[in-house]
Short mmCIF file of N, CA, C and O in Angstrom, two decimals:
data_model
loop_
_atom_site.label_atom_id
_atom_site.label_comp_id
_atom_site.label_asym_id
_atom_site.label_seq_id
_atom_site.Cartn_x
_atom_site.Cartn_y
_atom_site.Cartn_z
N UNK A 19 0.63 -1.24 -0.25
CA UNK A 19 0.03 -0.03 0.22
C UNK A 19 0.81 1.31 -0.02
O UNK A 19 1.69 1.20 0.78
N UNK A 20 0.66 2.25 -1.06
CA UNK A 20 1.37 3.58 -0.78
C UNK A 20 1.39 4.24 0.37
O UNK A 20 0.00 4.47 0.94
N UNK A 21 2.31 4.84 0.78
CA UNK A 21 2.16 6.08 1.62
C UNK A 21 1.50 7.21 1.05
O UNK A 21 1.40 7.75 -0.11
N UNK A 22 0.77 7.81 2.16
CA UNK A 22 0.14 9.16 1.89
C UNK A 22 1.16 10.26 2.64
O UNK A 22 1.45 10.40 3.70
N UNK A 23 0.95 11.53 2.37
CA UNK A 23 1.47 12.59 3.14
C UNK A 23 0.26 13.13 4.07
O UNK A 23 -0.96 13.69 3.19
N UNK A 24 0.52 14.14 4.79
CA UNK A 24 -0.37 14.82 5.70
C UNK A 24 0.49 16.31 6.41
O UNK A 24 1.44 16.25 6.87
N UNK A 25 -0.02 17.18 5.95
CA UNK A 25 0.52 18.24 6.10
C UNK A 25 0.08 18.82 7.94
O UNK A 25 -1.00 18.83 7.64
N UNK A 26 0.87 18.76 8.62
CA UNK A 26 0.68 19.25 9.92
C UNK A 26 1.70 20.51 10.39
O UNK A 26 2.90 20.78 9.90
N UNK A 27 0.99 21.21 11.23
CA UNK A 27 2.04 22.48 11.73
C UNK A 27 2.26 22.00 13.30
O UNK A 27 1.36 21.73 14.02
N UNK A 28 3.50 21.64 13.32
CA UNK A 28 4.36 21.05 14.83
C UNK A 28 4.79 22.35 15.49
O UNK A 28 5.28 23.17 15.25
N UNK A 29 4.01 22.30 16.83
CA UNK A 29 4.64 23.53 17.97
C UNK A 29 5.76 22.77 18.73
O UNK A 29 5.91 21.53 19.11
N UNK A 30 6.77 23.43 18.50
CA UNK A 30 7.83 23.14 19.39
C UNK A 30 8.89 23.74 19.38
O UNK A 30 8.88 25.34 19.04
N UNK A 31 10.57 22.90 19.67
CA UNK A 31 11.55 23.94 19.61
C UNK A 31 12.99 23.16 19.11
O UNK A 31 12.91 21.90 19.12
N UNK A 32 13.81 23.96 18.60
CA UNK A 32 15.01 23.25 18.25
C UNK A 32 16.10 24.02 19.24
O UNK A 32 15.86 25.14 19.64
N UNK A 33 17.09 23.37 19.37
CA UNK A 33 18.28 23.89 20.41
C UNK A 33 19.53 24.28 19.83
O UNK A 33 19.76 22.93 18.58
N UNK A 34 20.32 24.98 20.05
CA UNK A 34 21.43 25.27 19.38
C UNK A 34 22.13 26.49 20.05
O UNK A 34 21.83 26.66 20.92
N UNK A 35 23.35 26.96 19.30
CA UNK A 35 24.04 27.52 19.64
C UNK A 35 23.34 29.14 19.60
O UNK A 35 22.65 29.34 18.60
N UNK A 36 23.45 30.27 20.39
CA UNK A 36 23.61 31.52 20.20
C UNK A 36 23.51 31.91 18.88
O UNK A 36 22.73 32.48 18.01
N UNK A 37 24.66 31.43 18.23
CA UNK A 37 25.13 32.26 16.48
C UNK A 37 23.68 31.34 15.60
O UNK A 37 23.44 32.19 14.87
N UNK A 38 23.87 30.07 15.77
CA UNK A 38 23.01 29.07 15.26
C UNK A 38 21.38 29.68 15.49
O UNK A 38 21.07 30.24 14.19
N UNK A 39 21.03 30.16 16.65
CA UNK A 39 19.72 30.86 16.43
C UNK A 39 19.62 32.03 15.65
O UNK A 39 18.57 32.28 14.70
N UNK A 40 20.84 32.76 15.59
CA UNK A 40 20.52 34.33 14.88
C UNK A 40 20.63 34.10 13.30
O UNK A 40 19.91 34.63 12.50
N UNK A 41 21.29 33.07 13.08
CA UNK A 41 21.27 32.62 11.67
C UNK A 41 20.25 31.95 11.12
O UNK A 41 19.46 32.43 10.41
N UNK A 42 19.39 31.36 12.06
CA UNK A 42 17.80 30.80 11.60
C UNK A 42 17.17 31.83 11.71
O UNK A 42 16.46 32.19 10.49
N UNK A 43 17.05 32.84 12.60
CA UNK A 43 15.80 33.61 12.74
C UNK A 43 16.35 34.88 11.17
O UNK A 43 15.33 35.63 10.95
N UNK A 44 17.56 35.07 11.00
CA UNK A 44 17.88 35.41 9.66
C UNK A 44 17.44 34.81 8.38
O UNK A 44 18.15 35.03 7.31
N UNK A 45 16.97 33.59 8.41
CA UNK A 45 16.50 33.02 7.32
C UNK A 45 17.49 31.91 6.52
O UNK A 45 17.45 31.68 5.87
N UNK A 46 18.69 31.37 7.59
CA UNK A 46 19.32 30.70 7.29
C UNK A 46 18.87 29.41 6.87
O UNK A 46 18.75 28.41 8.39
N UNK A 47 18.12 28.72 6.08
CA UNK A 47 17.72 27.28 6.21
C UNK A 47 18.49 26.04 6.52
O UNK A 47 18.35 25.40 7.01
N UNK A 48 20.19 26.54 5.91
CA UNK A 48 21.05 25.05 6.11
C UNK A 48 21.36 25.40 7.50
O UNK A 48 21.34 24.20 7.86
N UNK A 49 21.53 25.86 8.31
CA UNK A 49 21.72 26.25 9.92
C UNK A 49 20.72 25.40 10.83
O UNK A 49 20.83 24.52 11.37
N UNK A 50 19.16 25.91 9.93
CA UNK A 50 18.22 24.88 10.88
C UNK A 50 17.85 23.94 10.27
O UNK A 50 17.93 22.83 11.42
N UNK A 51 18.51 23.22 9.46
CA UNK A 51 18.26 21.84 8.90
C UNK A 51 19.52 21.01 9.56
O UNK A 51 19.46 20.13 10.23
N UNK A 52 20.88 22.06 10.11
CA UNK A 52 21.69 20.90 10.70
C UNK A 52 21.45 21.02 11.95
O UNK A 52 21.54 19.86 12.26
N UNK A 53 20.80 21.92 12.33
CA UNK A 53 20.16 22.22 14.26
C UNK A 53 19.11 20.58 14.12
O UNK A 53 19.51 20.16 15.18
N UNK A 54 18.13 20.78 13.15
CA UNK A 54 17.16 19.44 13.37
C UNK A 54 18.22 17.95 13.33
O UNK A 54 17.62 17.53 14.31
N UNK A 55 19.01 17.85 12.40
CA UNK A 55 19.58 17.09 12.18
C UNK A 55 20.34 16.48 13.46
O UNK A 55 20.62 15.23 13.97
N UNK A 56 21.16 17.56 13.97
CA UNK A 56 22.06 17.25 15.27
C UNK A 56 21.48 17.19 16.18
O UNK A 56 21.59 16.25 17.13
N UNK A 57 20.50 17.91 16.66
CA UNK A 57 19.76 18.07 17.93
C UNK A 57 18.49 17.84 18.18
O UNK A 57 17.72 17.57 19.22
N UNK A 58 17.82 17.44 16.85
CA UNK A 58 16.27 17.09 16.82
C UNK A 58 15.34 17.98 17.04
O UNK A 58 15.42 19.31 16.78
N UNK A 59 14.06 17.91 17.35
CA UNK A 59 12.83 19.15 17.47
C UNK A 59 12.61 18.43 18.72
O UNK A 59 12.19 17.14 19.00
N UNK A 60 12.12 19.02 19.71
CA UNK A 60 11.26 18.82 20.91
C UNK A 60 10.10 19.36 20.83
O UNK A 60 9.40 20.68 20.82
N UNK A 61 9.27 18.40 20.88
CA UNK A 61 7.62 18.72 20.71
C UNK A 61 7.16 19.64 21.98
O UNK A 61 7.59 18.80 23.25
N UNK A 62 6.27 20.66 21.68
CA UNK A 62 6.10 21.48 22.76
C UNK A 62 5.03 22.34 22.71
O UNK A 62 5.51 23.28 22.15
N UNK A 63 3.62 22.40 22.80
CA UNK A 63 2.94 23.02 22.28
C UNK A 63 1.55 22.51 21.59
O UNK A 63 1.35 21.23 21.36
N UNK A 64 1.11 23.77 20.98
CA UNK A 64 -0.07 23.45 20.02
C UNK A 64 0.52 22.89 18.66
O UNK A 64 1.71 23.57 18.11
N UNK A 65 -0.39 21.97 18.36
CA UNK A 65 0.37 21.47 16.86
C UNK A 65 -1.30 21.17 16.31
O UNK A 65 -2.32 20.96 16.95
N UNK A 66 -1.26 21.69 14.88
CA UNK A 66 -2.84 21.30 14.61
C UNK A 66 -2.15 20.93 12.95
O UNK A 66 -1.46 21.11 12.11
N UNK A 67 -3.79 20.31 12.69
CA UNK A 67 -3.80 20.12 10.67
C UNK A 67 -4.94 20.86 10.43
O UNK A 67 -5.87 21.19 10.21
N UNK A 68 -4.49 21.69 9.34
CA UNK A 68 -5.11 23.09 8.89
C UNK A 68 -6.30 22.13 8.47
O UNK A 68 -6.05 20.86 7.55
N UNK A 69 -7.53 22.96 7.83
CA UNK A 69 -8.62 22.51 7.23
C UNK A 69 -9.39 21.48 7.66
O UNK A 69 -9.97 20.71 6.96
N UNK A 70 -8.95 21.19 9.35
CA UNK A 70 -9.91 20.14 9.84
C UNK A 70 -9.98 20.22 11.18
O UNK A 70 -9.80 21.84 11.64
N UNK A 71 -10.71 19.96 12.40
CA UNK A 71 -11.13 20.35 13.39
C UNK A 71 -9.69 19.55 14.50
O UNK A 71 -9.81 20.01 15.71
N UNK A 72 -8.86 18.99 13.77
CA UNK A 72 -8.11 18.40 15.12
C UNK A 72 -6.93 19.27 15.24
O UNK A 72 -6.27 19.95 14.49
N UNK A 73 -6.71 19.29 16.69
CA UNK A 73 -5.86 20.13 17.39
C UNK A 73 -5.09 19.08 18.44
O UNK A 73 -6.02 18.63 19.04
N UNK A 74 -3.90 19.70 18.85
CA UNK A 74 -3.49 18.70 19.89
C UNK A 74 -2.64 19.76 20.76
O UNK A 74 -2.01 20.82 20.30
N UNK A 75 -2.39 19.42 21.89
CA UNK A 75 -1.58 20.03 22.87
C UNK A 75 -0.57 19.14 23.89
O UNK A 75 -1.17 18.43 24.50
N UNK A 76 0.29 19.05 22.86
CA UNK A 76 1.51 18.12 23.08
C UNK A 76 2.65 18.44 24.27
O UNK A 76 3.03 19.64 24.49
N UNK A 77 2.21 17.50 25.25
CA UNK A 77 3.62 17.84 26.24
C UNK A 77 4.77 17.58 25.76
O UNK A 77 5.24 17.01 24.87
N UNK A 78 5.62 18.58 26.19
CA UNK A 78 7.00 18.38 25.66
C UNK A 78 7.57 16.78 25.90
O UNK A 78 7.71 16.07 26.83
N UNK A 79 8.34 16.86 24.34
CA UNK A 79 8.67 15.00 23.94
C UNK A 79 9.79 15.45 23.09
O UNK A 79 9.52 16.05 22.14
N UNK A 80 11.29 15.00 23.21
CA UNK A 80 11.98 15.42 22.51
C UNK A 80 11.63 13.95 21.42
O UNK A 80 11.44 13.20 21.81
N UNK A 81 12.03 14.53 19.77
CA UNK A 81 12.01 13.75 18.90
C UNK A 81 13.37 13.18 18.22
O UNK A 81 14.22 14.26 18.49
#
């Protein structure tokens, strides 16, 4: 059976150095991807699937 895709907006945070955070806030996509690959993503807060009534308020969990 073929996989399907579902677009969701995840609430949470990434961790990195002050310099990395500054670069991310200035739009550096490569640094964002580097931080995600190295440190992962921590779910924390509101997550939802647009165009549905589905919302989650997720407790903090490291991915």
